[in-house]
mmCIF file of C-alpha atoms and ligand atoms in Angstrom:
data_model
loop_
_atom_site.group_PDB
_atom_site.id
_atom_site.type_symbol
_atom_site.label_atom_id
_atom_site.label_comp_id
_atom_site.label_asym_id
_atom_site.label_seq_id
_atom_site.Cartn_x
_atom_site.Cartn_y
_atom_site.Cartn_z
ATOM 1 C CA UNK Y 1 85.165 45.694 77.322
ATOM 2 C CA UNK Y 2 85.221 42.783 74.074
ATOM 3 C CA UNK Y 3 87.092 44.953 71.366
ATOM 4 C CA UNK Y 4 85.155 44.620 67.808
ATOM 5 C CA UNK Y 5 86.884 42.367 65.336
ATOM 6 C CA UNK Y 6 89.769 44.504 63.328
ATOM 7 C CA UNK Y 7 91.218 44.122 59.720
ATOM 8 C CA UNK Y 8 94.567 43.861 61.273
ATOM 9 C CA UNK Y 9 95.704 41.896 64.391
ATOM 10 C CA UNK Y 10 98.440 44.076 66.604
ATOM 11 C CA UNK Y 11 100.867 41.896 67.300
ATOM 12 C CA UNK Y 12 101.412 43.622 70.282
ATOM 13 C CA UNK Y 13 99.035 41.838 72.119
ATOM 14 C CA UNK Y 14 101.456 39.047 71.828
ATOM 15 C CA UNK Y 15 104.238 41.370 73.869
ATOM 16 C CA UNK Y 16 105.551 38.612 76.376
ATOM 17 C CA UNK Y 17 107.885 39.647 79.071
ATOM 18 C CA UNK Y 18 110.858 37.760 78.646
ATOM 19 C CA UNK Y 19 111.151 37.384 82.580
ATOM 20 C CA UNK Y 20 108.609 34.926 83.422
ATOM 21 C CA UNK Y 21 108.341 35.930 86.886
ATOM 22 C CA UNK Y 22 106.716 39.668 85.300
ATOM 23 C CA UNK Y 23 105.018 38.492 82.198
ATOM 24 C CA UNK Y 24 101.728 38.102 81.402
ATOM 25 C CA UNK Y 25 99.779 35.697 78.980
ATOM 26 C CA UNK Y 26 98.991 36.822 75.688
ATOM 27 C CA UNK Y 27 96.085 39.546 75.789
ATOM 28 C CA UNK Y 28 92.458 37.588 75.015
ATOM 29 C CA UNK Y 29 91.748 39.307 71.759
ATOM 30 C CA UNK Y 30 94.471 36.803 70.050
ATOM 31 C CA UNK Y 31 92.259 33.824 70.788
ATOM 32 C CA UNK Y 32 89.095 35.477 69.028
ATOM 33 C CA UNK Y 33 89.902 37.726 66.856
ATOM 34 C CA UNK Y 34 89.544 36.760 63.113
ATOM 35 C CA UNK Y 35 92.450 38.831 61.932
ATOM 36 C CA UNK Y 36 94.706 37.060 64.506
ATOM 37 C CA UNK Y 37 93.502 33.568 63.139
ATOM 38 C CA UNK Y 38 94.555 34.768 58.854
ATOM 39 C CA UNK Y 39 97.471 36.289 60.907
ATOM 40 C CA UNK Y 40 98.464 32.781 62.621
ATOM 41 C CA UNK Y 41 97.459 30.939 59.896
ATOM 42 C CA UNK Y 42 99.849 33.070 57.292
ATOM 43 C CA UNK Y 43 102.525 33.538 59.767
ATOM 44 C CA UNK Y 44 102.997 30.924 62.238
ATOM 45 C CA UNK Y 45 101.379 27.720 59.947
ATOM 46 C CA UNK Y 46 102.757 28.463 56.404
ATOM 47 C CA UNK Y 47 106.156 29.092 57.290
ATOM 48 C CA UNK Y 48 106.163 26.184 59.777
ATOM 49 C CA UNK Y 49 107.142 22.468 58.921
ATOM 50 C CA UNK Y 50 104.026 20.255 58.541
ATOM 51 C CA UNK Y 51 103.503 16.592 59.326
ATOM 52 C CA UNK Y 52 102.709 14.610 55.928
ATOM 53 C CA UNK Y 53 101.995 11.039 57.308
ATOM 54 C CA UNK Y 54 104.876 8.111 57.645
ATOM 55 C CA UNK Y 55 106.959 7.331 54.673
ATOM 56 C CA UNK Y 56 105.312 3.545 54.403
ATOM 57 C CA UNK Y 57 103.194 4.997 51.719
ATOM 58 C CA UNK Y 58 105.726 5.733 49.561
ATOM 59 C CA UNK Y 59 108.376 2.459 49.810
ATOM 60 C CA UNK Y 60 108.051 1.646 45.960
ATOM 61 C CA UNK Y 61 109.119 3.824 43.154
ATOM 62 C CA UNK Y 62 107.087 5.818 41.101
ATOM 63 C CA UNK Y 63 104.735 6.026 44.148
ATOM 64 C CA UNK Y 64 102.319 9.369 44.208
ATOM 65 C CA UNK Y 65 100.768 10.688 47.442
ATOM 66 C CA UNK Y 66 97.945 13.367 47.553
ATOM 67 C CA UNK Y 67 98.086 15.441 50.865
ATOM 68 C CA UNK Y 68 96.010 18.189 51.534
ATOM 69 C CA UNK Y 69 98.392 20.310 53.803
ATOM 70 C CA UNK Y 70 97.175 21.557 57.181
ATOM 71 C CA UNK Y 71 92.909 20.965 56.162
ATOM 72 C CA UNK Y 72 90.764 23.858 57.313
ATOM 73 C CA UNK Y 73 93.526 25.955 57.919
ATOM 74 C CA UNK Y 74 96.034 26.116 54.580
ATOM 75 C CA UNK Y 75 94.260 23.862 52.359
ATOM 76 C CA UNK Y 76 97.228 23.330 50.106
ATOM 77 C CA UNK Y 77 97.040 20.400 47.398
ATOM 78 C CA UNK Y 78 100.701 18.646 47.558
ATOM 79 C CA UNK Y 79 102.207 16.026 46.406
ATOM 80 C CA UNK Y 80 104.310 13.376 47.518
ATOM 81 C CA UNK Y 81 106.396 11.437 45.297
ATOM 82 C CA UNK Y 82 108.625 8.542 45.200
ATOM 83 C CA UNK Y 83 110.553 8.659 41.686
ATOM 84 C CA UNK Y 84 111.725 5.947 39.623
ATOM 85 C CA UNK Y 85 115.486 6.178 41.285
ATOM 86 C CA UNK Y 86 114.102 6.254 44.898
ATOM 87 C CA UNK Y 87 114.361 9.880 45.126
ATOM 88 C CA UNK Y 88 112.048 11.748 47.063
ATOM 89 C CA UNK Y 89 110.110 14.844 46.844
ATOM 90 C CA UNK Y 90 107.178 17.189 47.035
ATOM 91 C CA UNK Y 91 105.669 18.742 44.339
ATOM 92 C CA UNK Y 92 102.645 21.110 43.760
ATOM 93 C CA UNK Y 93 99.476 18.987 43.294
ATOM 94 C CA UNK Y 94 97.934 21.740 41.058
ATOM 95 C CA UNK Y 95 98.272 21.781 37.394
ATOM 96 C CA UNK Y 96 99.825 24.964 35.749
ATOM 97 C CA UNK Y 97 97.533 25.351 33.267
ATOM 98 C CA UNK Y 98 93.865 25.969 34.810
ATOM 99 C CA UNK Y 99 94.479 25.041 38.434
ATOM 100 C CA UNK Y 100 93.018 21.462 38.372
ATOM 101 C CA UNK Y 101 94.199 19.358 41.546
ATOM 102 C CA UNK Y 102 96.248 16.669 39.812
ATOM 103 C CA UNK Y 103 96.438 13.307 41.429
ATOM 104 C CA UNK Y 104 93.263 12.670 44.140
ATOM 105 C CA UNK Y 105 94.289 8.926 45.333
ATOM 106 C CA UNK Y 106 97.468 7.308 46.105
ATOM 107 C CA UNK Y 107 98.508 5.765 43.206
ATOM 108 C CA UNK Y 108 101.705 4.555 41.349
ATOM 109 C CA UNK Y 109 102.247 5.927 37.838
ATOM 110 C CA UNK Y 110 105.542 6.905 35.559
ATOM 111 C CA UNK Y 111 103.645 10.352 35.215
ATOM 112 C CA UNK Y 112 101.268 12.857 36.080
ATOM 113 C CA UNK Y 113 98.689 13.485 33.893
ATOM 114 C CA UNK Y 114 96.065 16.175 34.582
ATOM 115 C CA UNK Y 115 92.807 15.230 34.037
ATOM 116 C CA UNK Y 116 91.236 18.415 33.074
ATOM 117 C CA UNK Y 117 92.919 18.931 29.382
ATOM 118 C CA UNK Y 118 96.034 16.283 29.659
ATOM 119 C CA UNK Y 119 99.014 18.138 29.998
ATOM 120 C CA UNK Y 120 101.483 16.108 31.742
ATOM 121 C CA UNK Y 121 104.624 16.419 34.105
ATOM 122 C CA UNK Y 122 107.309 13.663 34.966
ATOM 123 C CA UNK Y 123 107.710 12.833 38.614
ATOM 124 C CA UNK Y 124 110.376 15.943 38.607
ATOM 125 C CA UNK Y 125 107.028 17.878 38.180
ATOM 126 C CA UNK Y 126 108.532 19.163 34.582
ATOM 127 C CA UNK Y 127 105.690 19.664 31.829
ATOM 128 C CA UNK Y 128 106.078 16.985 29.319
ATOM 129 C CA UNK Y 129 103.571 17.892 26.827
ATOM 130 C CA UNK Y 130 100.261 20.100 26.713
ATOM 131 C CA UNK Y 131 97.996 19.851 23.802
ATOM 132 C CA UNK Y 132 96.953 22.555 21.456
ATOM 133 C CA UNK Y 133 99.468 24.834 22.626
ATOM 134 C CA UNK Y 134 101.831 24.729 19.194
ATOM 135 C CA UNK Y 135 101.296 28.815 18.850
ATOM 136 C CA UNK Y 136 101.675 29.900 22.745
ATOM 137 C CA UNK Y 137 105.199 31.934 22.627
ATOM 138 C CA UNK Y 138 107.491 31.027 25.734
ATOM 139 C CA UNK Y 139 106.113 28.218 26.107
ATOM 140 C CA UNK Y 140 106.913 25.975 28.246
ATOM 141 C CA UNK Y 141 108.458 28.459 30.210
ATOM 142 C CA UNK Y 142 109.507 27.563 34.241
ATOM 143 C CA UNK Y 143 106.452 28.270 35.584
ATOM 144 C CA UNK Y 144 104.768 25.853 33.523
ATOM 145 C CA UNK Y 145 106.461 23.024 35.866
ATOM 146 C CA UNK Y 146 105.203 22.406 38.939
ATOM 147 C CA UNK Y 147 106.682 24.150 41.426
ATOM 148 C CA UNK Y 148 109.016 22.450 44.559
ATOM 149 C CA UNK Y 149 108.153 22.381 48.334
ATOM 150 C CA UNK Y 150 110.523 21.654 50.800
ATOM 151 C CA UNK Y 151 110.567 17.766 52.063
ATOM 152 C CA UNK Y 152 112.094 16.479 54.786
ATOM 153 C CA UNK Y 153 111.908 12.977 56.958
ATOM 154 C CA UNK Y 154 112.038 12.176 60.698
ATOM 155 C CA UNK Y 155 112.487 8.531 62.133
ATOM 156 C CA UNK Y 156 110.240 7.564 59.197
ATOM 157 C CA UNK Y 157 107.686 10.272 58.880
ATOM 158 C CA UNK Y 158 107.543 12.797 56.134
ATOM 159 C CA UNK Y 159 107.653 17.022 57.056
ATOM 160 C CA UNK Y 160 106.926 19.247 54.384
ATOM 161 C CA UNK Y 161 107.110 23.486 54.865
ATOM 162 C CA UNK Y 162 105.668 25.965 51.983
ATOM 163 C CA UNK Y 163 108.305 28.178 53.215
ATOM 164 C CA UNK Y 164 110.675 27.172 56.026
ATOM 165 C CA UNK Y 165 111.800 29.801 58.993
ATOM 166 C CA UNK Y 166 114.525 26.807 59.868
ATOM 167 C CA UNK Y 167 115.474 23.554 58.386
ATOM 168 C CA UNK Y 168 113.462 20.584 60.053
ATOM 169 C CA UNK Y 169 116.489 19.184 61.734
ATOM 170 C CA UNK Y 170 116.994 22.376 63.954
ATOM 171 C CA UNK Y 171 113.699 21.709 65.286
ATOM 172 C CA UNK Y 172 114.401 18.043 65.814
ATOM 173 C CA UNK Y 173 118.155 17.974 66.453
ATOM 174 C CA UNK Y 174 117.651 17.537 70.902
ATOM 175 C CA UNK Y 175 114.925 15.529 70.034
ATOM 176 C CA UNK Y 176 117.147 12.950 68.461
ATOM 177 C CA UNK Y 177 119.880 13.394 70.538
ATOM 178 C CA UNK Y 178 118.286 12.713 73.564
ATOM 179 C CA UNK Y 179 116.369 9.820 72.272
ATOM 180 C CA UNK Y 180 119.608 8.574 69.719
ATOM 181 C CA UNK Y 181 119.122 4.953 71.661
ATOM 182 C CA UNK Y 182 115.261 4.630 70.856
ATOM 183 C CA UNK Y 183 114.801 3.429 67.432
ATOM 184 C CA UNK Y 184 111.887 5.265 66.643
ATOM 185 C CA UNK Y 185 111.804 4.769 63.035
ATOM 186 C CA UNK Y 186 110.912 0.891 63.326
ATOM 187 C CA UNK Y 187 108.124 1.572 65.864
ATOM 188 C CA UNK Y 188 104.625 -0.215 64.283
ATOM 189 C CA UNK Y 189 101.865 1.947 63.178
ATOM 190 C CA UNK Y 190 98.709 0.951 64.747
ATOM 191 C CA UNK Y 191 95.898 2.044 62.643
ATOM 192 C CA UNK Y 192 93.585 0.885 64.736
ATOM 193 C CA UNK Y 193 94.399 3.147 67.485
ATOM 194 C CA UNK Y 194 94.237 6.356 65.158
ATOM 195 C CA UNK Y 195 91.566 9.348 66.619
ATOM 196 C CA UNK Y 196 91.302 12.130 65.252
ATOM 197 C CA UNK Y 197 89.237 14.342 68.109
ATOM 198 C CA UNK Y 198 87.209 17.620 67.159
ATOM 199 C CA UNK Y 199 85.921 20.345 69.322
ATOM 200 C CA UNK Y 200 85.013 24.035 69.570
ATOM 201 C CA UNK Y 201 87.985 26.007 71.049
ATOM 202 C CA UNK Y 202 91.373 27.851 69.670
ATOM 203 C CA UNK Y 203 94.037 25.712 68.556
ATOM 204 C CA UNK Y 204 96.762 27.570 70.952
ATOM 205 C CA UNK Y 205 94.460 26.935 74.080
ATOM 206 C CA UNK Y 206 95.054 22.989 73.563
ATOM 207 C CA UNK Y 207 98.857 23.631 73.053
ATOM 208 C CA UNK Y 208 98.456 25.092 76.259
ATOM 209 C CA UNK Y 209 96.852 22.871 78.258
ATOM 210 C CA UNK Y 210 99.453 20.150 76.781
ATOM 211 C CA UNK Y 211 102.339 22.161 78.323
ATOM 212 C CA UNK Y 212 102.340 22.627 81.534
ATOM 213 C CA UNK Y 213 101.729 19.480 83.884
ATOM 214 C CA UNK Y 214 100.286 22.251 86.633
ATOM 215 C CA UNK Y 215 96.973 20.795 85.761
ATOM 216 C CA UNK Y 216 97.472 17.378 85.938
ATOM 217 C CA UNK Y 217 96.071 16.592 89.681
ATOM 218 C CA UNK Y 218 93.673 18.435 89.256
ATOM 219 C CA UNK Y 219 92.466 17.859 85.595
ATOM 220 C CA UNK Y 220 93.729 13.527 85.544
ATOM 221 C CA UNK Y 221 93.267 12.049 89.095
ATOM 222 C CA UNK Y 222 94.028 8.318 86.913
ATOM 223 C CA UNK Y 223 97.228 9.522 85.091
ATOM 224 C CA UNK Y 224 98.416 11.475 88.242
ATOM 225 C CA UNK Y 225 98.432 8.111 90.308
ATOM 226 C CA UNK Y 226 100.777 6.892 87.372
ATOM 227 C CA UNK Y 227 103.222 9.980 87.784
ATOM 228 C CA UNK Y 228 106.006 11.274 90.304
ATOM 229 C CA UNK Y 229 104.548 14.778 90.150
ATOM 230 C CA UNK Y 230 107.303 16.752 92.455
ATOM 231 C CA UNK Y 231 109.796 15.210 90.002
ATOM 232 C CA UNK Y 232 107.768 16.497 86.779
ATOM 233 C CA UNK Y 233 110.590 18.636 84.811
ATOM 234 C CA UNK Y 234 110.031 20.902 81.441
ATOM 235 C CA UNK Y 235 113.303 21.561 79.691
ATOM 236 C CA UNK Y 236 113.595 24.412 76.820
ATOM 237 C CA UNK Y 237 115.449 24.151 73.471
ATOM 238 C CA UNK Y 238 114.701 26.739 70.495
ATOM 239 C CA UNK Y 239 112.162 25.580 68.454
ATOM 240 C CA UNK Y 240 110.522 22.956 70.860
ATOM 241 C CA UNK Y 241 110.618 21.995 74.557
ATOM 242 C CA UNK Y 242 111.000 18.817 76.423
ATOM 243 C CA UNK Y 243 108.327 17.573 79.635
ATOM 244 C CA UNK Y 244 109.688 14.762 81.694
ATOM 245 C CA UNK Y 245 107.404 12.677 83.568
ATOM 246 C CA UNK Y 246 108.951 10.007 85.943
ATOM 247 C CA UNK Y 247 106.824 6.517 86.993
ATOM 248 C CA UNK Y 248 105.556 5.486 90.238
ATOM 249 C CA UNK Y 249 107.552 2.221 91.266
ATOM 250 C CA UNK Y 250 104.912 -0.189 89.452
ATOM 251 C CA UNK Y 251 104.157 1.477 86.614
ATOM 252 C CA UNK Y 252 105.714 1.036 83.034
ATOM 253 C CA UNK Y 253 109.040 3.292 82.716
ATOM 254 C CA UNK Y 254 112.204 3.572 80.247
ATOM 255 C CA UNK Y 255 115.877 2.578 81.576
ATOM 256 C CA UNK Y 256 117.421 5.101 79.409
ATOM 257 C CA UNK Y 257 121.522 3.011 78.973
ATOM 258 C CA UNK Y 258 124.442 4.613 80.091
ATOM 259 C CA UNK Y 259 125.484 7.874 78.088
ATOM 260 C CA UNK Y 260 121.587 8.547 77.889
ATOM 261 C CA UNK Y 261 120.831 12.023 80.566
ATOM 262 C CA UNK Y 262 118.322 10.187 81.826
ATOM 263 C CA UNK Y 263 120.099 6.773 82.557
ATOM 264 C CA UNK Y 264 119.431 5.881 85.864
ATOM 265 C CA UNK Y 265 115.581 7.520 86.137
ATOM 266 C CA UNK Y 266 112.243 5.771 85.315
ATOM 267 C CA UNK Y 267 111.103 7.312 82.590
ATOM 268 C CA UNK Y 268 107.283 7.660 82.215
ATOM 269 C CA UNK Y 269 106.836 9.543 79.232
ATOM 270 C CA UNK Y 270 108.994 12.063 77.134
ATOM 271 C CA UNK Y 271 106.400 14.765 76.099
ATOM 272 C CA UNK Y 272 108.077 17.068 73.228
ATOM 273 C CA UNK Y 273 106.121 19.742 71.452
ATOM 274 C CA UNK Y 274 107.738 20.992 68.327
ATOM 275 C CA UNK Y 275 106.803 24.734 67.395
ATOM 276 C CA UNK Y 276 103.756 25.605 66.557
ATOM 277 C CA UNK Y 277 101.333 22.353 66.768
ATOM 278 C CA UNK Y 278 103.304 19.123 67.041
ATOM 279 C CA UNK Y 279 103.425 16.832 69.967
ATOM 280 C CA UNK Y 280 105.744 13.469 70.210
ATOM 281 C CA UNK Y 281 104.594 11.530 73.339
ATOM 282 C CA UNK Y 282 107.219 8.806 73.868
ATOM 283 C CA UNK Y 283 106.395 5.994 76.661
ATOM 284 C CA UNK Y 284 107.920 2.738 77.296
ATOM 285 C CA UNK Y 285 104.574 0.879 74.821
ATOM 286 C CA UNK Y 286 105.999 3.386 71.951
ATOM 287 C CA UNK Y 287 105.120 6.673 70.774
ATOM 288 C CA UNK Y 288 101.946 8.718 69.936
ATOM 289 C CA UNK Y 289 102.062 11.632 67.488
ATOM 290 C CA UNK Y 290 99.831 14.413 68.027
ATOM 291 C CA UNK Y 291 98.907 17.294 65.367
ATOM 292 C CA UNK Y 292 97.200 20.090 66.024
ATOM 293 C CA UNK Y 293 95.012 21.595 62.954
ATOM 294 C CA UNK Y 294 93.554 24.182 63.351
ATOM 295 C CA UNK Y 295 90.092 24.738 61.893
ATOM 296 C CA UNK Y 296 89.023 28.333 62.623
ATOM 297 C CA UNK Y 297 89.400 30.342 65.703
ATOM 298 C CA UNK Y 298 86.645 28.322 67.494
ATOM 299 C CA UNK Y 299 87.519 24.932 65.967
ATOM 300 C CA UNK Y 300 90.257 22.850 66.232
ATOM 301 C CA UNK Y 301 91.145 19.328 65.155
ATOM 302 C CA UNK Y 302 93.870 16.480 66.862
ATOM 303 C CA UNK Y 303 95.184 14.051 65.098
ATOM 304 C CA UNK Y 304 96.864 11.105 67.129
ATOM 305 C CA UNK Y 305 98.560 8.484 65.322
ATOM 306 C CA UNK Y 306 100.422 6.049 67.223
ATOM 307 C CA UNK Y 307 103.754 3.692 66.716
ATOM 308 C CA UNK Y 308 103.913 0.693 69.096
ATOM 309 C CA UNK Y 309 107.560 -0.515 70.073
ATOM 310 C CA UNK Y 310 106.289 -3.071 72.978
ATOM 311 C CA UNK Y 311 102.614 -4.285 72.491
ATOM 312 C CA UNK Y 312 102.555 -5.644 75.861
ATOM 313 C CA UNK Y 313 102.587 -2.112 77.442
ATOM 314 C CA UNK Y 314 99.877 -0.587 75.801
ATOM 315 C CA UNK Y 315 97.074 0.521 78.086
ATOM 316 C CA UNK Y 316 99.535 0.893 81.143
ATOM 317 C CA UNK Y 317 100.833 3.384 83.398
ATOM 318 C CA UNK Y 318 101.043 7.148 81.831
ATOM 319 C CA UNK Y 319 100.575 6.162 78.036
ATOM 320 C CA UNK Y 320 97.782 3.850 79.182
ATOM 321 C CA UNK Y 321 94.705 5.413 79.001
ATOM 322 C CA UNK Y 322 95.161 8.153 76.630
ATOM 323 C CA UNK Y 323 91.136 8.666 75.550
ATOM 324 C CA UNK Y 324 90.476 9.118 79.103
ATOM 325 C CA UNK Y 325 93.064 12.026 79.492
ATOM 326 C CA UNK Y 326 91.985 13.606 76.263
ATOM 327 C CA UNK Y 327 88.446 14.043 77.040
ATOM 328 C CA UNK Y 328 89.621 15.176 80.614
ATOM 329 C CA UNK Y 329 91.787 18.283 78.516
ATOM 330 C CA UNK Y 330 89.122 18.666 75.888
ATOM 331 C CA UNK Y 331 86.520 19.686 78.578
ATOM 332 C CA UNK Y 332 88.947 21.741 80.627
ATOM 333 C CA UNK Y 333 90.441 23.495 77.061
ATOM 334 C CA UNK Y 334 86.222 24.202 76.181
ATOM 335 C CA UNK Y 335 85.792 25.968 79.384
ATOM 336 C CA UNK Y 336 89.008 27.661 79.105
ATOM 337 C CA UNK Y 337 87.559 28.604 75.524
ATOM 338 C CA UNK Y 338 84.272 30.181 77.093
ATOM 339 C CA UNK Y 339 86.122 31.858 79.405
ATOM 340 C CA UNK Y 340 88.358 33.875 77.890
ATOM 341 C CA UNK Y 341 86.103 35.472 76.024
ATOM 342 C CA UNK Y 342 84.505 37.481 79.104
ATOM 343 C CA UNK Y 343 84.297 40.971 79.485
ATOM 344 C CA UNK Y 344 85.869 40.593 83.031
ATOM 345 C CA UNK Y 345 89.250 38.911 81.785
ATOM 346 C CA UNK Y 346 91.746 40.048 79.691
ATOM 347 C CA UNK Y 347 95.776 38.284 80.385
ATOM 348 C CA UNK Y 348 96.479 35.973 83.324
ATOM 349 C CA UNK Y 349 100.320 35.332 84.815
ATOM 350 C CA UNK Y 350 102.446 32.566 84.778
ATOM 351 C CA UNK Y 351 103.990 30.350 87.074
ATOM 352 C CA UNK Y 352 107.319 30.598 87.147
ATOM 353 C CA UNK Y 353 108.035 26.675 87.992
ATOM 354 C CA UNK Y 354 105.299 25.166 86.494
ATOM 355 C CA UNK Y 355 104.264 27.322 83.561
ATOM 356 C CA UNK Y 356 107.763 27.544 81.471
ATOM 357 C CA UNK Y 357 106.479 25.646 78.484
ATOM 358 C CA UNK Y 358 103.700 27.848 78.607
ATOM 359 C CA UNK Y 359 105.532 30.917 78.706
ATOM 360 C CA UNK Y 360 108.093 29.571 75.628
ATOM 361 C CA UNK Y 361 105.366 28.684 73.541
ATOM 362 C CA UNK Y 362 103.894 32.567 73.796
ATOM 363 C CA UNK Y 363 107.026 33.665 73.315
ATOM 364 C CA UNK Y 364 107.899 31.570 69.849
ATOM 365 C CA UNK Y 365 104.054 32.313 69.047
ATOM 366 C CA UNK Y 366 104.995 36.325 69.019
ATOM 367 C CA UNK Y 367 108.144 36.139 67.343
ATOM 368 C CA UNK Y 368 106.422 34.240 64.184
ATOM 369 C CA UNK Y 369 103.431 36.681 64.530
ATOM 370 C CA UNK Y 370 105.794 39.613 64.975
ATOM 371 C CA UNK Y 371 108.316 38.892 61.166
ATOM 372 C CA UNK Y 372 106.490 40.071 58.398
HETATM 373 S S1 FES B 1 93.377 22.244 34.092
HETATM 374 FE FE1 FES B 1 95.412 20.820 33.605
HETATM 375 S S2 FES B 1 95.599 20.290 31.787
HETATM 376 FE FE2 FES B 1 94.215 22.204 32.138
HETATM 377 FE FE1 FE2 B 2 96.016 17.553 80.283
#
């Protein structure tokens, strides 16, 4: 039977056996119970690091860039600031008077002025001026300044978190070490290759699909021709995992230098996933950065952003036909969205050899959902 939606989601539905050979996948209630969605928003996403765009927009002093953190999910108005001393910070973009959103468009300014009643803030977030408040007691106090939000950078990209469970560098440590020979920060963004995909499925179904190569020969015949699937590997880290794809002869591949653990191997792609919703696909042509944005229990948007290392390799090999592979993935994820609601389906099992990444995701998800 399909359980009725509840006001509270019991995270015991996400009890995942640590032994993959015995484990079952999450109870299907996780994918359509609105209470599970609300819990994931607060316990998973509000505590996670989220991509906030490239740093090029903040190169000049006194740059202000408003962002909407995870639109459709967290919907938090934030402001990225590069001040006159080149210091970078993230502030709330909500006026501490009556809640007006302060900065609507990227701009350069020495101060922030609210367009509603003209309250002013400096670029450190301190309130500096407010008309007609002379008689107000205990004013200004600390709560009249703009709250600061943790911001960190990785390879030229900004990341923010409302309430980080772990430091960003802890999430990225394995990736940075493994790819230390690759100057990712110098890859050049190509906005003409940006894509936003939206579809009617739960965000976690999309992530699960990303995290296994088991489906590649059945869902992606074109991609399968570029890869040595018998050599496909996955590695699990504390907060992230890697799928390592080896190129077939004749297809583009990295040739990692001596000192890299991959030296001597023809790497077609490093497919990294960082909990909960970031994918860093590193191909010989460059980086495809994907962000999975939950828009509700049945709707998801995925951002694709491209940073080019070698334009001559665009369109080739495993990282070539990304649109085609995405459509193939979306088609199967939409079918799973319909199937997982079935009265005749409750949960499934994992391939011990090929679905370790999916099992890892579910274990991290369960941990986050159970943390009060
Ligand atoms: S809401 Fe900003 S000054 Fe009133
Ligand atoms: Fe796929």
